[in-house]
Amino acid sequence: NTNDTLEVNIKLGEKFQGINIPFVPNYFEEFYWSQGGEKVSVLSRLGDSPAFSEAIGRDGLTSIVYISKSSNLTYKEFEKFEKFANHKDLGPVKQLHQEYGFSQNNFIETYRRFAKAIVGIGSSQGIDTQFGLTTEFILLNNPYEDNSRDFIEIKLVYEGNPRSNAQVEVFERSPSGTVKISTVKTSGDGIAIIPIKKGYAYLFDAVKLRKAEQYPGQVAVWETLWAALMVKIPQ
């Protein structure tokens, strides 16, 4: 409801589980909510947990966007990185790793997260917006306004362009807390259609791998960009 307090946790973990990260501006590049394309920065206090807690007071579909700063991860051996890359369907990493002349041991990946949660407030009318993130999911239909459909439609973009034939990992959490995982591929125009169930929560993620930009102080050789979107289907 429009007079309810919306609480948003930043979670670090996997499969819908993890620890809550407090509001620390040094951890992120942007953190805001939006209705109808208008962006409103989250202005919590340092250390607040939940990281965002506010009565929005405005009726409509609400997108909450969090862009993390870069973090680094060291791989002591290539096989572990290759296993991760194969799981996320990131392409011929072994061939590229050799072509670029990267070390097989003790190399660094840098990563950033582009996360979005979609919440319905009041009548929940409206649409999600493409916010121009480096990589991003856009919710194309509104399950809060119309829950008669048994599917959800999302679009995946990278640098403003649709990502075709990209793997989307789907995490489906039942009302009892059981989590099932599956994958789908995007179409030529970057769209994925996922079957949904009422009362279930869904988290979608897709990873883009690219060679890390080299500049003074950069120690990473690979960069991964993580797009994520979360939505809960009303009963």
Tab-separated table of C-alpha atoms in Angstrom:
chain	number	residue	atom	x	y	z
A	1	ASN	CA	0.000	0.000	0.000
A	2	THR	CA	1.104	3.580	-0.592
A	3	ASN	CA	1.338	4.299	3.147
A	4	ASP	CA	3.385	1.163	3.923
A	5	THR	CA	7.114	1.314	4.604
A	6	LEU	CA	9.178	-0.275	1.860
A	7	GLU	CA	12.258	-2.025	3.227
A	8	VAL	CA	15.073	-3.044	0.889
A	9	ASN	CA	18.034	-5.195	1.896
A	10	ILE	CA	21.231	-5.492	-0.123
A	11	LYS	CA	22.086	-9.164	0.117
A	12	LEU	CA	25.402	-10.848	-0.530
A	13	GLY	CA	25.000	-14.545	-1.219
A	14	GLU	CA	23.364	-16.951	-3.625
A	15	LYS	CA	20.123	-18.854	-4.197
A	16	PHE	CA	18.059	-16.184	-2.377
A	17	GLN	CA	20.170	-16.572	0.762
A	18	GLY	CA	22.951	-14.443	2.172
A	19	ILE	CA	23.947	-11.749	4.592
A	20	ASN	CA	22.481	-8.244	4.615
A	21	ILE	CA	24.881	-5.451	3.680
A	22	PRO	CA	24.219	-2.105	5.436
A	23	PHE	CA	24.024	1.221	3.645
A	24	VAL	CA	27.638	2.156	2.878
A	25	PRO	CA	28.031	4.714	0.050
A	26	ASN	CA	31.590	3.582	-0.640
A	27	TYR	CA	30.197	0.215	-1.773
A	28	PHE	CA	28.092	1.513	-4.658
A	29	GLU	CA	28.080	3.864	-7.623
A	30	GLU	CA	24.307	4.448	-7.671
A	31	PHE	CA	21.351	3.451	-5.504
A	32	TYR	CA	17.918	4.849	-6.368
A	33	TRP	CA	14.244	4.106	-6.900
A	34	SER	CA	12.100	5.193	-9.782
A	35	GLN	CA	8.497	5.500	-10.904
A	36	GLY	CA	7.770	6.475	-14.497
A	37	GLY	CA	11.442	7.070	-15.240
A	38	GLU	CA	12.000	9.708	-12.542
A	39	LYS	CA	15.012	8.747	-10.398
A	40	VAL	CA	15.087	9.398	-6.634
A	41	SER	CA	18.366	8.724	-4.850
A	42	VAL	CA	18.331	6.593	-1.710
A	43	LEU	CA	19.516	8.828	1.133
A	44	SER	CA	19.853	6.448	4.042
A	45	ARG	CA	22.331	6.991	6.868
A	46	LEU	CA	25.697	5.256	7.009
A	47	GLY	CA	25.273	1.784	8.457
A	48	ASP	CA	21.488	1.606	8.101
A	49	SER	CA	20.098	-1.913	7.799
A	50	PRO	CA	17.852	-2.387	5.908
A	51	ALA	CA	19.858	-0.255	3.512
A	52	PHE	CA	16.661	1.516	2.422
A	53	SER	CA	13.523	1.964	4.484
A	54	GLU	CA	10.927	4.533	3.466
A	55	ALA	CA	7.232	5.034	2.813
A	56	ILE	CA	7.249	5.880	-0.899
A	57	GLY	CA	3.769	7.388	-0.690
A	58	ARG	CA	3.331	7.269	-4.460
A	59	ASP	CA	1.182	4.891	-6.430
A	60	GLY	CA	2.768	2.871	-9.245
A	61	LEU	CA	5.244	0.271	-10.399
A	62	THR	CA	8.548	0.996	-8.690
A	63	SER	CA	12.019	0.014	-9.884
A	64	ILE	CA	14.838	-0.075	-7.327
A	65	VAL	CA	18.316	0.041	-8.849
A	66	TYR	CA	21.666	-0.713	-7.207
A	67	ILE	CA	25.000	-0.448	-9.063
A	68	SER	CA	27.963	-1.725	-7.101
A	69	LYS	CA	31.517	-0.494	-7.330
A	70	SER	CA	34.135	-2.865	-8.690
A	71	SER	CA	35.460	-5.710	-6.569
A	72	ASN	CA	38.323	-8.068	-7.346
A	73	LEU	CA	38.606	-11.833	-7.174
A	74	THR	CA	41.882	-13.755	-7.525
A	75	TYR	CA	41.997	-17.131	-9.256
A	76	LYS	CA	44.943	-19.259	-8.215
A	77	GLU	CA	44.365	-21.646	-11.121
A	78	PHE	CA	42.651	-21.308	-14.474
A	79	GLU	CA	40.434	-24.400	-14.082
A	80	LYS	CA	38.292	-22.739	-11.419
A	81	PHE	CA	37.705	-19.703	-13.624
A	82	GLU	CA	36.923	-21.946	-16.594
A	83	LYS	CA	34.358	-23.867	-14.526
A	84	PHE	CA	32.649	-20.607	-13.560
A	85	ALA	CA	32.736	-19.358	-17.167
A	86	ASN	CA	31.224	-22.576	-18.480
A	87	HIS	CA	28.467	-22.462	-15.856
A	88	LYS	CA	27.573	-18.913	-16.918
A	89	ASP	CA	28.035	-19.705	-20.642
A	90	LEU	CA	30.594	-16.952	-21.168
A	91	GLY	CA	32.124	-18.243	-24.376
A	92	PRO	CA	35.466	-19.814	-25.366
A	93	VAL	CA	37.364	-18.480	-22.353
A	94	LYS	CA	40.225	-20.987	-22.578
A	95	GLN	CA	41.007	-19.967	-26.139
A	96	LEU	CA	40.685	-16.252	-25.382
A	97	HIS	CA	42.733	-16.513	-22.185
A	98	GLN	CA	45.588	-18.025	-24.193
A	99	GLU	CA	45.241	-15.573	-27.093
A	100	TYR	CA	45.420	-12.608	-24.712
A	101	GLY	CA	48.522	-14.088	-23.084
A	102	PHE	CA	47.057	-14.068	-19.580
A	103	SER	CA	48.737	-16.076	-16.850
A	104	GLN	CA	47.256	-19.479	-16.044
A	105	ASN	CA	47.784	-18.908	-12.323
A	106	ASN	CA	47.123	-16.100	-9.863
A	107	PHE	CA	45.175	-13.829	-12.200
A	108	ILE	CA	42.454	-11.380	-11.189
A	109	GLU	CA	38.864	-10.827	-12.291
A	110	THR	CA	37.080	-7.589	-11.452
A	111	TYR	CA	33.293	-7.531	-11.266
A	112	ARG	CA	30.372	-5.143	-10.879
A	113	ARG	CA	26.704	-5.783	-10.201
A	114	PHE	CA	23.748	-4.022	-11.823
A	115	ALA	CA	20.787	-5.136	-9.714
A	116	LYS	CA	17.148	-4.190	-10.009
A	117	ALA	CA	14.109	-5.095	-7.899
A	118	ILE	CA	10.573	-4.397	-9.078
A	119	VAL	CA	7.874	-3.583	-6.515
A	120	GLY	CA	4.213	-2.825	-6.961
A	121	ILE	CA	2.839	0.045	-4.843
A	122	GLY	CA	-0.889	0.735	-4.646
A	123	SER	CA	-2.472	0.038	-8.017
A	124	SER	CA	1.061	-0.796	-9.283
A	125	GLN	CA	0.345	0.720	-12.675
A	126	GLY	CA	3.231	1.553	-14.968
A	127	ILE	CA	6.194	-0.013	-16.698
A	128	ASP	CA	9.833	-0.630	-15.891
A	129	THR	CA	12.349	1.732	-17.495
A	130	GLN	CA	15.641	1.161	-19.297
A	131	PHE	CA	17.993	3.228	-17.162
A	132	GLY	CA	21.085	3.076	-19.353
A	133	LEU	CA	23.085	0.728	-17.134
A	134	THR	CA	26.103	-0.948	-18.709
A	135	THR	CA	24.123	-4.181	-18.592
A	136	GLU	CA	20.509	-4.394	-17.485
A	137	PHE	CA	17.304	-6.371	-17.395
A	138	ILE	CA	14.095	-4.547	-18.325
A	139	LEU	CA	10.766	-5.987	-17.194
A	140	LEU	CA	8.460	-5.791	-20.218
A	141	ASN	CA	5.154	-6.819	-18.629
A	142	ASN	CA	3.725	-5.858	-15.246
A	143	PRO	CA	2.651	-8.864	-13.133
A	144	TYR	CA	1.450	-6.598	-10.296
A	145	GLU	CA	-1.074	-4.833	-12.494
A	146	ASP	CA	-2.101	-7.897	-14.505
A	147	ASN	CA	-1.481	-11.296	-12.922
A	148	SER	CA	-3.614	-13.219	-15.394
A	149	ARG	CA	-0.563	-14.232	-17.439
A	150	ASP	CA	1.451	-17.316	-16.592
A	151	PHE	CA	4.735	-15.901	-17.887
A	152	ILE	CA	7.038	-12.960	-17.404
A	153	GLU	CA	8.885	-11.191	-20.205
A	154	ILE	CA	12.278	-9.583	-19.711
A	155	LYS	CA	14.822	-7.965	-22.010
A	156	LEU	CA	18.581	-8.118	-21.491
A	157	VAL	CA	20.784	-5.319	-22.824
A	158	TYR	CA	24.493	-4.544	-22.839
A	159	GLU	CA	25.687	-1.008	-23.571
A	160	GLY	CA	22.175	-0.178	-24.764
A	161	ASN	CA	21.904	-3.033	-27.242
A	162	PRO	CA	19.958	-6.297	-26.895
A	163	ARG	CA	22.021	-9.339	-25.892
A	164	SER	CA	20.973	-12.173	-28.177
A	165	ASN	CA	21.472	-15.851	-27.354
A	166	ALA	CA	22.631	-14.976	-23.840
A	167	GLN	CA	22.110	-17.304	-20.901
A	168	VAL	CA	19.717	-16.162	-18.198
A	169	GLU	CA	19.814	-18.095	-14.946
A	170	VAL	CA	16.411	-18.308	-13.275
A	171	PHE	CA	16.041	-18.752	-9.514
A	172	GLU	CA	12.481	-19.625	-8.491
A	173	ARG	CA	11.585	-19.519	-4.785
A	174	SER	CA	8.335	-21.107	-3.612
A	175	PRO	CA	6.264	-19.707	-0.712
A	176	SER	CA	7.795	-22.468	1.463
A	177	GLY	CA	11.319	-21.278	0.604
A	178	THR	CA	12.354	-24.046	-1.788
A	179	VAL	CA	14.562	-22.715	-4.589
A	180	LYS	CA	14.728	-24.249	-8.062
A	181	ILE	CA	17.261	-23.169	-10.685
A	182	SER	CA	16.975	-23.287	-14.464
A	183	THR	CA	18.368	-21.458	-17.479
A	184	VAL	CA	16.913	-19.960	-20.634
A	185	LYS	CA	18.436	-18.224	-23.658
A	186	THR	CA	17.452	-14.812	-24.952
A	187	SER	CA	16.036	-14.390	-28.442
A	188	GLY	CA	17.637	-12.408	-31.224
A	189	ASP	CA	16.212	-9.205	-29.759
A	190	GLY	CA	17.415	-9.989	-26.229
A	191	ILE	CA	14.058	-11.136	-24.863
A	192	ALA	CA	13.417	-14.107	-22.583
A	193	ILE	CA	9.988	-15.421	-21.660
A	194	ILE	CA	9.862	-17.341	-18.370
A	195	PRO	CA	6.898	-19.335	-17.002
A	196	ILE	CA	5.820	-18.081	-13.572
A	197	LYS	CA	3.678	-19.214	-10.650
A	198	LYS	CA	1.550	-17.039	-8.412
A	199	GLY	CA	3.047	-16.370	-4.999
A	200	TYR	CA	6.571	-17.272	-6.132
A	201	ALA	CA	9.607	-14.985	-6.151
A	202	TYR	CA	11.993	-14.870	-9.102
A	203	LEU	CA	15.579	-13.745	-9.474
A	204	PHE	CA	17.159	-13.529	-12.914
A	205	ASP	CA	20.848	-13.063	-13.565
A	206	ALA	CA	23.063	-12.856	-16.641
A	207	VAL	CA	26.802	-12.278	-16.818
A	208	LYS	CA	28.790	-10.457	-19.486
A	209	LEU	CA	32.514	-11.235	-19.696
A	210	ARG	CA	34.954	-8.839	-21.285
A	211	LYS	CA	38.663	-8.071	-21.208
A	212	ALA	CA	39.379	-5.634	-18.398
A	213	GLU	CA	40.249	-2.130	-19.510
A	214	GLN	CA	43.875	-1.420	-18.761
A	215	TYR	CA	44.747	1.782	-16.911
A	216	PRO	CA	47.203	2.777	-14.157
A	217	GLY	CA	46.489	0.705	-11.059
A	218	GLN	CA	44.345	-1.876	-12.864
A	219	VAL	CA	45.460	-5.366	-11.840
A	220	ALA	CA	42.577	-7.399	-13.298
A	221	VAL	CA	42.710	-9.088	-16.692
A	222	TRP	CA	39.007	-10.029	-16.942
A	223	GLU	CA	35.881	-8.061	-16.059
A	224	THR	CA	32.443	-9.537	-15.438
A	225	LEU	CA	29.267	-7.463	-15.432
A	226	TRP	CA	26.304	-8.983	-13.591
A	227	ALA	CA	22.754	-8.001	-14.493
A	228	ALA	CA	20.076	-9.070	-12.019
A	229	LEU	CA	16.344	-8.516	-11.636
A	230	MET	CA	14.033	-9.658	-8.860
A	231	VAL	CA	10.234	-9.756	-8.815
A	232	LYS	CA	7.597	-11.501	-6.712
A	233	ILE	CA	4.407	-12.626	-8.420
A	234	PRO	CA	1.209	-11.728	-6.499
A	235	GLN	CA	-1.213	-14.451	-5.488
